[in-house]
Tab-separated table of C-alpha atoms and ligand atoms in Angstrom:
chain	number	residue	atom	x	y	z
V	1	MET	CA	7.283	-25.400	-55.625
V	2	LYS	CA	4.434	-22.938	-55.429
V	3	ILE	CA	5.161	-19.427	-54.239
V	4	LYS	CA	2.465	-16.897	-53.422
V	5	PRO	CA	2.905	-13.244	-52.459
V	6	TYR	CA	2.080	-12.162	-48.921
V	7	ILE	CA	-1.193	-10.259	-48.802
V	8	HIS	CA	-1.787	-8.257	-45.656
V	9	ASN	CA	-4.979	-9.462	-44.046
V	10	GLU	CA	-6.527	-6.831	-41.756
V	11	SER	CA	-8.690	-9.361	-39.949
V	12	SER	CA	-10.669	-8.663	-36.802
V	13	LEU	CA	-9.284	-11.927	-35.421
V	14	ALA	CA	-5.731	-10.588	-35.373
V	15	TYR	CA	-5.781	-6.823	-35.549
V	16	SER	CA	-2.596	-5.056	-36.533
V	17	VAL	CA	-0.678	-3.655	-33.549
V	18	GLY	CA	0.807	-1.010	-35.838
V	19	GLU	CA	4.205	0.558	-36.171
V	20	THR	CA	6.748	0.408	-33.356
V	21	LEU	CA	8.605	3.505	-32.220
V	22	ASP	CA	11.919	1.884	-33.207
V	23	ARG	CA	10.804	1.267	-36.759
V	24	PHE	CA	9.236	4.726	-37.023
V	25	ILE	CA	12.447	6.418	-35.835
V	26	LYS	CA	14.455	4.496	-38.400
V	27	LYS	CA	12.024	5.288	-41.197
V	28	LYS	CA	12.036	8.997	-40.324
V	29	GLN	CA	15.803	9.237	-39.961
V	30	ASP	CA	16.234	10.607	-43.476
V	31	ASP	CA	13.867	13.540	-42.795
V	32	PHE	CA	16.405	14.868	-40.374
V	33	THR	CA	19.122	17.204	-41.572
V	34	TYR	CA	21.894	15.404	-39.694
V	35	ALA	CA	20.723	11.914	-40.615
V	36	SER	CA	23.656	10.022	-39.176
V	37	GLY	CA	21.704	7.575	-37.076
V	38	GLU	CA	23.045	9.031	-33.831
V	39	LEU	CA	19.937	11.058	-33.127
V	40	SER	CA	17.887	7.933	-33.807
V	41	GLN	CA	19.946	6.026	-31.269
V	42	LEU	CA	19.588	8.864	-28.779
V	43	LEU	CA	15.798	8.805	-29.139
V	44	ARG	CA	15.858	5.050	-28.575
V	45	ASP	CA	17.968	5.533	-25.421
V	46	ILE	CA	15.389	7.984	-24.114
V	47	ALA	CA	12.585	5.550	-24.962
V	48	LEU	CA	14.332	2.814	-22.993
V	49	ALA	CA	14.741	5.043	-19.928
V	50	THR	CA	11.083	5.947	-20.306
V	51	LYS	CA	10.068	2.287	-20.048
V	52	ILE	CA	12.091	1.908	-16.862
V	53	VAL	CA	10.665	5.086	-15.320
V	54	ASN	CA	7.203	3.921	-16.352
V	55	ARG	CA	7.788	0.696	-14.423
V	56	GLU	CA	8.996	2.599	-11.337
V	57	THR	CA	6.052	4.988	-11.583
V	58	ASN	CA	3.554	2.146	-11.753
V	59	ARG	CA	4.837	0.439	-8.642
V	60	ALA	CA	5.616	3.589	-6.659
V	61	GLY	CA	2.853	2.864	-4.167
V	62	LEU	CA	4.233	-0.624	-3.441
V	63	ALA	CA	7.980	-0.186	-3.583
V	64	ASN	CA	8.436	2.522	-0.966
V	65	ILE	CA	9.547	4.964	-3.626
V	66	GLY	CA	6.717	7.409	-3.089
V	67	GLY	CA	7.145	10.470	-0.923
V	68	ALA	CA	9.886	12.967	-0.317
V	69	PHE	CA	13.573	12.234	-0.793
V	70	GLY	CA	14.508	14.561	2.059
V	71	GLN	CA	16.467	17.119	0.046
V	72	THR	CA	15.698	20.204	-1.991
V	73	ASN	CA	16.899	20.780	-5.549
V	74	VAL	CA	18.682	23.889	-6.843
V	75	GLN	CA	15.332	25.654	-7.245
V	76	GLY	CA	14.605	25.155	-3.553
V	77	GLU	CA	11.849	22.633	-4.280
V	78	GLU	CA	11.490	19.490	-2.213
V	79	GLN	CA	12.659	16.504	-4.264
V	80	GLN	CA	10.482	13.429	-4.377
V	81	LYS	CA	12.116	10.009	-4.494
V	82	LEU	CA	10.826	9.494	-8.021
V	83	ASP	CA	12.359	12.826	-9.135
V	84	VAL	CA	15.725	11.461	-8.090
V	85	ILE	CA	15.144	7.980	-9.532
V	86	ALA	CA	13.969	9.341	-12.896
V	87	ASN	CA	16.950	11.697	-13.038
V	88	ILE	CA	19.349	8.797	-12.492
V	89	ARG	CA	17.572	6.598	-15.058
V	90	PHE	CA	17.629	9.191	-17.835
V	91	THR	CA	21.183	10.368	-17.157
V	92	ARG	CA	22.428	6.779	-17.084
V	93	ALA	CA	20.693	5.909	-20.373
V	94	LEU	CA	22.184	8.997	-22.018
V	95	THR	CA	25.651	8.188	-20.681
V	96	LYS	CA	25.586	4.623	-21.989
V	97	GLY	CA	24.424	5.574	-25.487
V	98	GLY	CA	27.517	7.669	-26.291
V	99	GLU	CA	25.724	10.227	-28.483
V	100	VAL	CA	25.406	12.867	-25.761
V	101	CYS	CA	28.254	14.949	-24.299
V	102	ALA	CA	26.299	16.817	-21.606
V	103	VAL	CA	23.005	16.724	-19.735
V	104	VAL	CA	21.303	19.578	-17.919
V	105	SER	CA	18.515	18.586	-15.597
V	106	GLU	CA	16.030	20.380	-13.411
V	107	GLU	CA	17.280	18.157	-10.593
V	108	ASP	CA	21.006	18.959	-10.923
V	109	ASP	CA	22.621	22.257	-9.891
V	110	GLU	CA	25.298	22.096	-12.577
V	111	VAL	CA	25.749	20.873	-16.128
V	112	ILE	CA	26.610	17.164	-16.102
V	113	ASP	CA	29.597	16.567	-18.375
V	114	LEU	CA	29.242	12.942	-19.491
V	115	GLN	CA	33.005	12.787	-20.228
V	116	ASN	CA	32.216	11.867	-23.779
V	117	SER	CA	33.489	14.782	-25.828
V	118	SER	CA	32.853	12.881	-29.074
V	119	GLY	CA	29.104	13.084	-28.394
V	120	LYS	CA	27.328	15.486	-30.752
V	121	TYR	CA	24.317	16.237	-28.631
V	122	VAL	CA	23.281	18.046	-25.466
V	123	VAL	CA	20.098	17.096	-23.611
V	124	ALA	CA	18.006	19.286	-21.287
V	125	ILE	CA	15.515	17.343	-19.197
V	126	ASP	CA	12.777	17.612	-16.606
V	127	PRO	CA	12.981	13.928	-15.579
V	128	LEU	CA	9.738	13.989	-13.645
V	129	ASP	CA	7.181	16.709	-14.197
V	130	GLY	CA	4.268	17.220	-11.834
V	131	SER	CA	6.023	15.458	-9.002
V	132	SER	CA	3.535	16.724	-6.402
V	133	ASN	CA	1.061	14.370	-8.120
V	134	ILE	CA	3.084	11.153	-7.625
V	135	ASP	CA	1.701	10.278	-4.214
V	136	VAL	CA	-1.901	10.879	-5.233
V	137	ASN	CA	-1.814	8.689	-8.352
V	138	ILE	CA	-2.353	11.502	-10.832
V	139	SER	CA	-0.677	11.760	-14.246
V	140	ILE	CA	2.960	12.838	-14.303
V	141	GLY	CA	5.474	13.280	-17.106
V	142	THR	CA	8.977	13.700	-18.488
V	143	ILE	CA	10.069	16.530	-20.804
V	144	PHE	CA	13.233	16.591	-22.919
V	145	SER	CA	15.025	18.820	-25.433
V	146	ILE	CA	17.902	17.787	-27.691
V	147	TYR	CA	20.420	20.267	-29.117
V	148	ARG	CA	23.439	19.798	-31.335
V	149	ARG	CA	26.536	21.102	-29.567
V	150	VAL	CA	28.007	24.257	-31.126
V	151	THR	CA	31.667	23.831	-30.094
V	152	PRO	CA	33.812	21.372	-32.057
V	153	ILE	CA	33.198	17.683	-31.421
V	154	GLY	CA	36.082	16.302	-29.387
V	155	SER	CA	36.690	19.540	-27.440
V	156	PRO	CA	35.560	20.053	-23.846
V	157	ILE	CA	31.919	21.019	-23.410
V	158	GLN	CA	31.271	24.773	-23.004
V	159	LEU	CA	28.391	26.785	-21.578
V	160	GLU	CA	27.474	28.012	-25.084
V	161	ASP	CA	26.656	24.389	-26.000
V	162	ILE	CA	23.969	24.510	-23.346
V	163	MET	CA	22.720	28.095	-23.538
V	164	GLN	CA	21.010	27.792	-26.902
V	165	PRO	CA	17.598	29.286	-27.668
V	166	GLY	CA	14.749	26.823	-28.202
V	167	ASN	CA	14.752	27.482	-31.955
V	168	LYS	CA	17.997	25.496	-32.089
V	169	GLN	CA	16.418	22.288	-30.788
V	170	VAL	CA	16.871	19.354	-33.144
V	171	ALA	CA	14.316	17.238	-31.331
V	172	ALA	CA	12.065	17.462	-28.288
V	173	GLY	CA	9.485	15.330	-26.617
V	174	TYR	CA	7.483	14.469	-23.588
V	175	VAL	CA	6.263	11.334	-21.916
V	176	LEU	CA	2.917	11.219	-20.169
V	177	TYR	CA	2.517	8.537	-17.519
V	178	GLY	CA	-1.267	8.690	-17.518
V	179	SER	CA	-4.168	6.297	-17.958
V	180	SER	CA	-1.828	4.945	-20.599
V	181	THR	CA	1.803	5.896	-21.114
V	182	MET	CA	2.542	7.973	-24.189
V	183	LEU	CA	5.681	9.320	-25.774
V	184	VAL	CA	5.202	12.315	-28.064
V	185	TYR	CA	8.117	13.794	-29.992
V	186	THR	CA	9.193	15.973	-32.876
V	187	THR	CA	12.377	16.315	-34.891
V	188	GLY	CA	10.986	19.393	-36.630
V	189	CYS	CA	8.951	17.456	-39.195
V	190	GLY	CA	5.606	17.302	-37.416
V	191	VAL	CA	4.608	15.666	-34.145
V	192	ASN	CA	3.921	11.984	-33.574
V	193	GLY	CA	2.559	10.208	-30.512
V	194	PHE	CA	3.200	6.625	-29.403
V	195	THR	CA	1.315	4.595	-26.819
V	196	TYR	CA	3.097	2.045	-24.658
V	197	GLU	CA	1.851	-1.526	-24.882
V	198	GLN	CA	2.993	-2.845	-21.523
V	199	SER	CA	2.742	-6.559	-22.276
V	200	LEU	CA	4.874	-6.224	-25.429
V	201	GLY	CA	7.228	-3.652	-23.906
V	202	GLU	CA	6.953	-1.470	-27.004
V	203	PHE	CA	5.689	1.970	-27.964
V	204	PHE	CA	3.340	1.894	-30.979
V	205	LEU	CA	2.389	4.790	-33.217
V	206	SER	CA	-1.095	5.773	-32.051
V	207	HIS	CA	-1.260	9.507	-32.872
V	208	PRO	CA	0.386	10.134	-36.265
V	209	ASP	CA	0.988	13.725	-37.393
V	210	MET	CA	-0.686	15.394	-34.412
V	211	LYS	CA	-2.337	18.747	-35.103
V	212	ALA	CA	-3.646	21.043	-32.384
V	213	PRO	CA	-7.059	22.648	-32.874
V	214	ASN	CA	-6.586	26.273	-33.858
V	215	ASP	CA	-8.993	27.427	-31.158
V	216	GLY	CA	-10.382	25.869	-28.000
V	217	LYS	CA	-12.681	26.203	-25.017
V	218	VAL	CA	-10.431	25.108	-22.161
V	219	PHE	CA	-8.273	27.347	-19.983
V	220	SER	CA	-5.719	25.829	-17.629
V	221	ILE	CA	-4.285	28.022	-14.896
V	222	ASN	CA	-3.800	27.824	-11.138
V	223	GLU	CA	-6.226	30.551	-10.131
V	224	GLY	CA	-5.099	30.366	-6.517
V	225	GLY	CA	-2.732	33.193	-7.386
V	226	TYR	CA	-5.494	35.330	-8.948
V	227	ASN	CA	-5.065	38.352	-6.666
V	228	GLN	CA	-1.479	38.724	-7.861
V	229	PHE	CA	-2.248	38.404	-11.590
V	230	ASP	CA	-1.768	41.349	-13.979
V	231	GLN	CA	-4.959	43.208	-14.835
V	232	GLY	CA	-4.640	42.094	-18.482
V	233	LEU	CA	-4.673	38.435	-17.465
V	234	LYS	CA	-7.611	38.998	-15.101
V	235	ASN	CA	-9.516	40.568	-18.019
V	236	TYR	CA	-8.730	37.592	-20.274
V	237	LEU	CA	-9.902	35.107	-17.638
V	238	LYS	CA	-13.109	37.098	-17.227
V	239	VAL	CA	-13.787	36.676	-20.955
V	240	CYS	CA	-13.083	32.922	-20.740
V	241	LYS	CA	-15.686	32.677	-17.989
V	242	GLU	CA	-18.236	34.862	-19.765
V	243	ARG	CA	-17.943	32.446	-22.693
V	244	GLU	CA	-18.364	29.550	-20.245
V	245	TYR	CA	-15.112	27.895	-21.239
V	246	SER	CA	-14.071	24.906	-19.119
V	247	ALA	CA	-11.431	25.336	-16.406
V	248	ARG	CA	-9.092	22.306	-16.339
V	249	TYR	CA	-5.886	22.261	-14.313
V	250	ILE	CA	-4.130	19.072	-13.276
V	251	GLY	CA	-0.933	20.607	-11.895
V	252	SER	CA	1.241	18.434	-14.147
V	253	LEU	CA	2.254	20.604	-17.079
V	254	VAL	CA	2.706	17.626	-19.417
V	255	ALA	CA	-0.818	16.364	-18.727
V	256	ASP	CA	-2.439	19.796	-19.064
V	257	PHE	CA	-0.459	20.493	-22.230
V	258	HIS	CA	-1.274	17.106	-23.785
V	259	ARG	CA	-5.013	17.499	-23.192
V	260	ASN	CA	-5.027	20.988	-24.692
V	261	LEU	CA	-2.953	19.821	-27.673
V	262	LEU	CA	-5.527	17.148	-28.467
V	263	LYS	CA	-8.714	19.007	-27.570
V	264	GLY	CA	-7.832	22.688	-27.950
V	265	GLY	CA	-7.125	25.022	-25.055
V	266	ILE	CA	-4.607	27.304	-23.407
V	267	TYR	CA	-2.256	26.633	-20.495
V	268	ILE	CA	-1.031	29.664	-18.581
V	269	TYR	CA	1.613	29.947	-15.872
V	270	PRO	CA	2.009	33.694	-15.426
V	271	SER	CA	4.504	35.886	-13.620
V	272	ASN	CA	3.537	37.503	-10.345
V	273	PRO	CA	5.205	40.137	-8.140
V	274	LYS	CA	6.880	37.416	-6.027
V	275	ASN	CA	8.006	35.381	-9.082
V	276	PRO	CA	8.514	37.901	-11.893
V	277	ASN	CA	9.376	35.079	-14.308
V	278	GLY	CA	6.691	32.666	-13.164
V	279	LYS	CA	7.622	29.152	-12.098
V	280	LEU	CA	8.307	27.059	-15.161
V	281	ARG	CA	11.801	26.554	-16.479
V	282	LEU	CA	12.789	27.695	-19.955
V	283	LEU	CA	15.362	24.968	-20.623
V	284	TYR	CA	13.605	21.949	-19.143
V	285	GLU	CA	9.922	22.654	-19.679
V	286	ALA	CA	8.968	25.612	-21.875
V	287	ASN	CA	11.340	25.105	-24.829
V	288	ALA	CA	10.475	21.470	-25.552
V	289	LEU	CA	6.731	22.020	-25.283
V	290	ALA	CA	6.948	25.223	-27.355
V	291	PHE	CA	8.755	23.316	-30.150
V	292	ILE	CA	6.116	20.574	-30.087
V	293	ALA	CA	3.277	23.121	-29.912
V	294	GLU	CA	4.525	24.994	-32.981
V	295	GLN	CA	5.123	21.788	-34.905
V	296	ALA	CA	1.487	20.857	-34.187
V	297	GLY	CA	0.221	24.287	-35.292
V	298	ALA	CA	-0.173	25.744	-31.780
V	299	SER	CA	1.749	28.650	-30.173
V	300	ALA	CA	3.892	29.388	-27.138
V	301	THR	CA	4.889	32.778	-25.737
V	302	ASP	CA	5.946	34.342	-22.454
V	303	GLY	CA	3.060	36.796	-22.863
V	304	GLU	CA	5.108	39.009	-25.203
V	305	ASN	CA	7.764	36.994	-27.022
V	306	ARG	CA	7.914	33.672	-28.791
V	307	ILE	CA	9.347	31.180	-26.291
V	308	LEU	CA	11.653	29.630	-28.912
V	309	ASP	CA	13.419	32.959	-29.512
V	310	ILE	CA	14.372	33.641	-25.884
V	311	GLN	CA	18.140	33.554	-25.420
V	312	PRO	CA	18.774	31.779	-22.101
V	313	THR	CA	21.105	33.553	-19.709
V	314	SER	CA	21.116	31.063	-16.849
V	315	LEU	CA	20.676	27.345	-16.513
V	316	HIS	CA	17.619	27.252	-14.304
V	317	GLN	CA	16.002	30.338	-15.822
V	318	ARG	CA	12.238	30.595	-15.437
V	319	THR	CA	9.713	32.023	-17.840
V	320	PRO	CA	6.023	32.868	-17.824
V	321	LEU	CA	4.243	30.520	-20.242
V	322	PHE	CA	1.183	30.953	-22.443
V	323	ILE	CA	0.905	27.828	-24.590
V	324	GLY	CA	-1.792	26.143	-26.628
V	325	SER	CA	-4.261	26.835	-29.419
V	326	SER	CA	-2.971	29.728	-31.521
V	327	VAL	CA	-6.165	31.789	-31.462
V	328	MET	CA	-6.360	31.581	-27.660
V	329	VAL	CA	-2.690	32.458	-27.097
V	330	LYS	CA	-3.023	35.422	-29.438
V	331	GLU	CA	-6.138	36.679	-27.691
V	332	ALA	CA	-4.597	36.292	-24.216
V	333	MET	CA	-1.577	38.297	-25.394
V	334	SER	CA	-3.771	41.057	-26.750
V	335	TYR	CA	-5.464	41.416	-23.339
V	336	LEU	CA	-2.037	41.613	-21.653
V	337	ALA	CA	-0.826	44.204	-24.182
V	338	LYS	CA	-3.881	46.438	-23.664
V	339	GLU	CA	-3.008	46.910	-19.977
V	340	LYS	CA	0.671	47.521	-20.653
V	341	VAL	CA	0.268	50.750	-22.676
Q	401	LIG	P1	7.938	19.905	-11.463
Q	401	LIG	O1	7.208	18.798	-10.778
Q	401	LIG	O2	8.834	19.405	-12.578
Q	401	LIG	O3	8.668	20.826	-10.526
Q	401	LIG	O4	6.885	20.807	-12.269
Q	401	LIG	C1	5.716	21.231	-11.642
Q	401	LIG	C2	5.131	22.348	-12.462
Q	401	LIG	C3	4.197	21.918	-13.566
Q	401	LIG	O5	4.204	20.574	-13.906
Q	401	LIG	C4	2.832	22.316	-13.075
Q	401	LIG	O6	2.019	22.719	-14.118
Q	401	LIG	C5	3.109	23.410	-12.117
Q	401	LIG	O7	4.389	23.156	-11.607
Q	401	LIG	C6	2.147	23.436	-10.985
Q	401	LIG	O8	2.457	24.507	-10.174
Q	401	LIG	P2	1.391	25.120	-9.139
Q	401	LIG	O9	1.241	24.117	-8.069
Q	401	LIG	O10	2.034	26.403	-8.683
Q	401	LIG	O11	0.121	25.362	-9.914
Q	402	LIG	MN1	8.163	20.215	-14.382
Q	403	LIG	MN1	10.428	17.954	-12.408
C-alpha cells in the first residue's frame, strides 16, 4: 500500500473558502480566561439566531414582516415587526443554549430571567439596530454584550448581575445585515470579522485581527439637530468641514460604526437640551461597540469619560457617544472641553 501525505493545493480551480466561525471559536477558546466551552457555545447560539434573523431580514419585503408592529417599546419608540421578530429569535436561542441566566433587551421593559440559574452569563442586546431603515432596504444590524454574572451560580439573578460597567464584558459583537451579512466579535483578544456565505449557511473568517485606522476623514452625525448642539461640537464640525472631510450618516449605528472601523472616521450622537444623554443606549449599543472599538485600537467616550468605565444606574440608560478613530475622538473631546471651562 502506498501512502502519501496530504499537501494543501491552493488552486484557482477550487479556492479555499477559509475558516468557519465554529472552528475559529473553538480554536480561540483557550485564549479566554474562563475557557470552559460555555462561552463558545453561547457565541454559536448567537450565530445561529443571526442566520435566522438574516433570513427574515432578506425576505421582509415579501413576507409581510415589514412595517410597524403597532406598539411602542419602553423607550417610547415605535416597534417595527422585525424588531419584535429579532428579539424573539435571539431570546429563544439564548434560552435553548442553557449558558445564559438573563437577557436584557432594548425591546423589553424588564430583565428577562431565563429561569436557568445555572447559566453563567448575562446578555444585553439590541436585536435590531437601525430599524427605521428596514422598510427602505438599507443596512441594519444587531448588537450584543456578554457578561459573566457576579452573584453565585445557582442563585436567583440579581440586578447587580446586569448593571455592570462595559469594562466587565467578556465578549461583544455586532452583526451587519448589509450588502453582505457580517458578524464581528471580540472576546478581549482582538477583533475578528466573519462574512456569511448564504449557500453554505456558514460564517467564514474574512476580516482577521481587525485594526481601525488611527485617524480618518469621515464624520458621521445627524446634523438635523445642529442648532441644539453644544458650541464645542459646532466648532469641531466646522473644522471637519474646513478640512473637507466626508459626511457619511446612514442612521444605522452598526453600519456607520463598521464603515468607520474599516476606513477611519468618527461617529457622534451627542446630547442636546431635550435629550441630555443623547439617544443611544449604554447597555445595548454603546458598551459593545466601545469594547470592539478599543480592541481594534479605536476609542469611545461620552464626550468626557471612557464609555467602558460608566457605571450603569438604570437598564435603559442613554449616553452621548463619540466613537471611532482615536485621533478624531481625542480632537472632538478637546473642542468640547474648550467650551466647558
Ligand atoms: P434602534 O433602531 O435600535 O432604535 O437604533 C437607532 C439608532 C442608531 O442605529 C442610529 O444611529 C440612530 O438611532 C439614528 O438616530 P437619528 O434618526 O436620530 O439620527
Ligand atoms: Mn439601536
Ligand atoms: Mn433596536
